[in-house]
CSV table of C-alpha atoms in Angstrom, one decimal:
chain,number,residue,atom,x,y,z
A,1,MET,CA,0.0,0.0,0.0
A,2,VAL,CA,3.0,2.3,-0.4
A,3,ILE,CA,1.4,3.6,-3.6
A,4,PHE,CA,-1.6,4.8,-1.7
A,5,LYS,CA,0.7,6.5,0.8
A,6,ASP,CA,2.4,8.3,-2.0
A,7,VAL,CA,-0.9,9.4,-3.5
A,8,LEU,CA,-2.2,10.5,-0.1
A,9,ASN,CA,1.0,12.5,0.7
A,10,LYS,CA,0.8,14.3,-2.7
A,11,VAL,CA,-2.9,15.2,-2.1
A,12,MET,CA,-2.2,16.4,1.4
A,13,ASN,CA,0.7,18.6,0.2
A,14,ASP,CA,-1.5,21.1,-1.6
A,15,ASP,CA,-4.0,22.9,0.7
A,16,LYS,CA,-5.7,24.6,-2.3
A,17,THR,CA,-6.7,21.4,-4.1
A,18,MET,CA,-6.8,19.0,-1.2
A,19,ILE,CA,-10.5,19.1,-0.3
A,20,ASP,CA,-11.6,18.6,-3.9
A,21,ALA,CA,-9.1,15.7,-4.2
A,22,LEU,CA,-10.6,14.0,-1.1
A,23,ASN,CA,-14.0,14.2,-2.9
A,24,SER,CA,-12.6,12.7,-6.1
A,25,ALA,CA,-13.1,9.2,-7.5
A,26,SER,CA,-9.6,8.1,-6.4
A,27,PHE,CA,-10.7,8.4,-2.8
A,28,LEU,CA,-14.2,7.0,-3.2
A,29,ASP,CA,-12.6,3.6,-3.5
A,30,PHE,CA,-11.0,3.9,0.0
A,31,PRO,CA,-13.4,1.7,1.9
A,32,ASP,CA,-13.1,3.4,5.3
A,33,TRP,CA,-13.6,6.9,3.8
A,34,THR,CA,-16.6,6.5,1.5
A,35,PRO,CA,-19.1,5.5,4.3
A,36,LEU,CA,-18.6,8.8,6.0
A,37,ARG,CA,-20.6,10.3,3.2
A,38,LYS,CA,-23.7,8.5,4.6
A,39,ARG,CA,-23.1,8.6,8.3
A,40,ILE,CA,-25.0,11.5,9.9
A,41,GLN,CA,-23.2,13.9,12.1
A,42,THR,CA,-26.2,16.1,12.8
A,43,GLY,CA,-29.4,16.9,10.8
A,44,LYS,CA,-28.6,16.5,7.1
A,45,LYS,CA,-24.8,17.0,7.6
A,46,THR,CA,-22.6,13.9,7.4
A,47,ILE,CA,-19.4,13.0,9.2
A,48,MET,CA,-17.6,13.7,5.9
A,49,ASP,CA,-19.2,17.2,5.8
A,50,HIS,CA,-17.9,17.7,9.3
A,51,THR,CA,-14.4,16.4,8.5
A,52,LEU,CA,-14.0,18.5,5.3
A,53,ALA,CA,-15.2,21.6,7.1
A,54,MET,CA,-12.4,21.1,9.6
A,55,TYR,CA,-9.8,21.7,6.9
A,56,GLY,CA,-11.5,24.9,5.9
A,57,PHE,CA,-11.1,26.3,9.4
A,58,LEU,CA,-7.6,24.8,9.8
A,59,PHE,CA,-6.1,26.5,6.7
A,60,LYS,CA,-7.1,29.9,8.0
A,61,MET,CA,-5.3,29.6,11.4
A,62,ASP,CA,-2.0,31.4,11.9
A,63,ASN,CA,-0.6,28.6,14.0
A,64,TYR,CA,-1.2,26.1,11.2
A,65,LYS,CA,0.4,28.4,8.6
A,66,ARG,CA,3.6,28.5,10.7
A,67,LEU,CA,4.0,24.7,10.9
A,68,ASN,CA,6.6,23.0,8.9
A,69,ALA,CA,5.6,20.6,6.1
A,70,ASP,CA,6.1,17.5,8.2
A,71,LEU,CA,3.8,18.7,11.0
A,72,LYS,CA,1.2,19.9,8.5
A,73,LEU,CA,1.1,16.4,7.0
A,74,VAL,CA,0.7,14.7,10.4
A,75,LEU,CA,-2.1,17.1,11.3
A,76,LYS,CA,-4.0,16.9,8.0
A,77,ILE,CA,-3.9,13.1,8.1
A,78,ALA,CA,-5.1,13.2,11.8
A,79,VAL,CA,-8.1,15.3,10.7
A,80,MET,CA,-8.9,12.8,7.9
A,81,LEU,CA,-8.8,9.9,10.3
A,82,HIS,CA,-10.1,11.4,13.5
A,83,ASP,CA,-13.7,10.1,13.0
A,84,ILE,CA,-12.9,7.3,10.6
A,85,SER,CA,-14.8,4.6,12.5
A,86,LYS,CA,-17.5,6.8,14.0
A,87,GLN,CA,-21.0,5.7,13.1
A,88,ARG,CA,-23.0,8.8,14.1
A,89,GLY,CA,-22.5,12.2,15.6
A,90,GLY,CA,-22.2,12.3,19.4
A,91,GLU,CA,-21.1,8.7,19.6
A,92,PRO,CA,-19.4,8.1,22.9
A,93,LEU,CA,-15.8,6.7,23.0
A,94,HIS,CA,-15.5,6.8,19.3
A,95,GLU,CA,-12.0,8.3,19.7
A,96,ILE,CA,-10.6,5.0,20.9
A,97,ARG,CA,-11.9,3.0,18.0
A,98,CYS,CA,-10.9,5.7,15.5
A,99,ALA,CA,-7.4,5.8,16.9
A,100,GLU,CA,-7.0,2.0,16.7
A,101,ARG,CA,-8.3,2.1,13.1
A,102,SER,CA,-5.9,4.9,12.2
A,103,ASN,CA,-3.1,2.8,13.6
A,104,GLU,CA,-4.1,-0.2,11.4
A,105,LEU,CA,-4.5,2.0,8.2
A,106,LEU,CA,-1.2,3.9,8.6
A,107,THR,CA,0.7,0.7,9.3
A,108,LYS,CA,-0.8,-0.9,6.2
A,109,TRP,CA,0.0,2.2,4.1
A,110,GLY,CA,3.7,2.1,5.2
A,111,TYR,CA,4.1,5.1,7.4
A,112,SER,CA,6.9,5.2,10.1
A,113,LYS,CA,6.3,4.2,13.7
A,114,ASP,CA,6.9,7.8,14.9
A,115,PHE,CA,4.4,9.1,12.4
A,116,ILE,CA,1.8,6.5,13.3
A,117,ASP,CA,2.3,7.1,17.1
A,118,PHE,CA,1.8,10.9,16.5
A,119,VAL,CA,-1.4,10.5,14.6
A,120,TYR,CA,-2.7,7.9,17.0
A,121,PHE,CA,-2.2,10.3,19.9
A,122,LEU,CA,-4.0,13.1,18.0
A,123,VAL,CA,-6.9,10.9,17.1
A,124,ARG,CA,-7.2,9.3,20.5
A,125,TYR,CA,-7.3,12.6,22.4
A,126,HIS,CA,-8.9,14.8,19.8
A,127,SER,CA,-11.8,15.7,22.1
A,128,TYR,CA,-9.9,16.1,25.4
A,129,LEU,CA,-9.0,19.8,25.4
A,130,GLY,CA,-12.5,20.8,24.4
A,131,ILE,CA,-14.0,18.7,27.1
A,132,ILE,CA,-11.5,19.5,29.9
A,133,SER,CA,-11.6,23.3,29.2
A,134,SER,CA,-15.4,23.4,29.4
A,135,LYS,CA,-15.4,22.4,33.0
A,136,PHE,CA,-11.8,22.3,34.2
A,137,GLY,CA,-12.2,20.9,37.7
A,138,GLU,CA,-14.8,18.4,36.8
A,139,TYR,CA,-12.6,16.7,34.2
A,140,LYS,CA,-9.4,16.5,36.2
A,141,PRO,CA,-9.0,12.7,35.6
A,142,LEU,CA,-8.9,13.3,31.9
A,143,LEU,CA,-6.3,16.0,32.3
A,144,ASP,CA,-4.2,13.7,34.5
A,145,GLU,CA,-4.5,11.0,31.8
A,146,LEU,CA,-3.4,13.4,29.1
A,147,MET,CA,-0.5,14.8,31.1
A,148,ASN,CA,0.8,11.2,31.8
A,149,VAL,CA,0.8,10.4,28.1
A,150,LEU,CA,2.6,13.7,27.2
A,151,ARG,CA,5.3,13.1,29.9
A,152,LYS,CA,6.3,10.0,28.0
A,153,THR,CA,6.6,11.9,24.8
A,154,LYS,CA,9.9,13.5,23.8
A,155,ASN,CA,8.2,15.9,21.3
A,156,PHE,CA,5.5,17.0,23.7
A,157,LYS,CA,5.5,20.6,22.5
A,158,ASP,CA,4.6,19.5,18.9
A,159,TYR,CA,2.1,17.0,20.3
A,160,ILE,CA,0.2,19.7,22.3
A,161,LEU,CA,0.4,22.3,19.6
A,162,LEU,CA,-1.2,20.0,17.0
A,163,LEU,CA,-3.7,18.6,19.5
A,164,GLY,CA,-4.8,22.2,20.3
A,165,LEU,CA,-5.3,22.9,16.6
A,166,LEU,CA,-7.2,19.7,16.0
A,167,ASN,CA,-9.5,20.3,19.0
A,168,LYS,CA,-10.2,23.8,17.9
A,169,VAL,CA,-11.2,23.0,14.3
A,170,ASP,CA,-13.2,20.0,15.6
A,171,VAL,CA,-15.3,22.4,17.8
A,172,LEU,CA,-15.6,25.0,15.1
A,173,SER,CA,-16.8,22.4,12.6
A,174,GLN,CA,-19.4,21.3,15.1
A,175,TYR,CA,-20.8,24.8,15.0
A,176,PHE,CA,-20.8,24.6,11.2
A,177,VAL,CA,-22.7,21.3,10.9
A,178,HIS,CA,-25.2,22.4,13.5
A,179,ASP,CA,-25.7,25.7,11.5
A,180,ASN,CA,-25.2,27.4,14.8
A,181,VAL,CA,-24.5,31.1,14.0
A,182,GLU,CA,-24.8,32.1,17.6
A,183,MET,CA,-22.0,29.8,18.7
A,184,PHE,CA,-19.7,31.4,16.0
A,185,LYS,CA,-20.5,34.8,17.5
A,186,THR,CA,-19.6,33.7,21.0
A,187,ASP,CA,-16.8,31.3,20.0
A,188,ASN,CA,-15.0,30.1,23.1
A,189,THR,CA,-12.2,28.1,21.5
A,190,ASP,CA,-9.7,30.4,23.1
A,191,ARG,CA,-10.2,28.3,26.3
A,192,ILE,CA,-8.5,25.5,24.4
A,193,ASP,CA,-5.5,27.6,23.7
A,194,LEU,CA,-5.4,28.6,27.4
A,195,LEU,CA,-5.5,25.0,28.5
A,196,ALA,CA,-2.8,24.0,26.0
A,197,ASP,CA,-0.6,26.7,27.4
A,198,GLU,CA,-1.3,25.6,31.0
A,199,ILE,CA,-0.4,22.0,30.1
A,200,LEU,CA,2.9,23.1,28.5
A,201,SER,CA,3.8,25.1,31.6
A,202,ARG,CA,3.2,22.1,33.8
A,203,LEU,CA,5.4,19.9,31.5
A,204,HIS,CA,8.4,22.2,31.7
């Protein structure tokens, strides 16, 4: 499956054409990807609508634009796979199944262990910063779990930077698929940045 890896990397390399490419015939044959067109996130919006909208928000973020090409690739593939096994919007514990599936797919496609581990982390914890920052004290066990994982990671700064971006665009896309204009007006994703900064300060 190295050929698919090369195709995927080429697609992910161009932000201007990437979303159209992910809707093209070459990706409709990717068996895990196509069903997302039919699985409902909310209302009439599908999980694929939600996922593709995340890229639109991501490409506008200054912190994303400052990333090097390697980190951008990790993050964009994590976005693609973050809900890959989710059956419906609001499904509990989907992060665990999606992380396991991302591990299987990236291994089959021929990515390196470091790359796979990075994407696995992002997919596994892609909801954590949003959840924890909504009610900080109430979700302390989740914070402790995340901190313990990060302490074992040599590149924890990159891990938390990309996790923050992934969490933010996930939340913003939820507003989009819910057609929730009021949530956009009172967007509180800054709390995710504050929590990420707090975690970094504790890890130093």
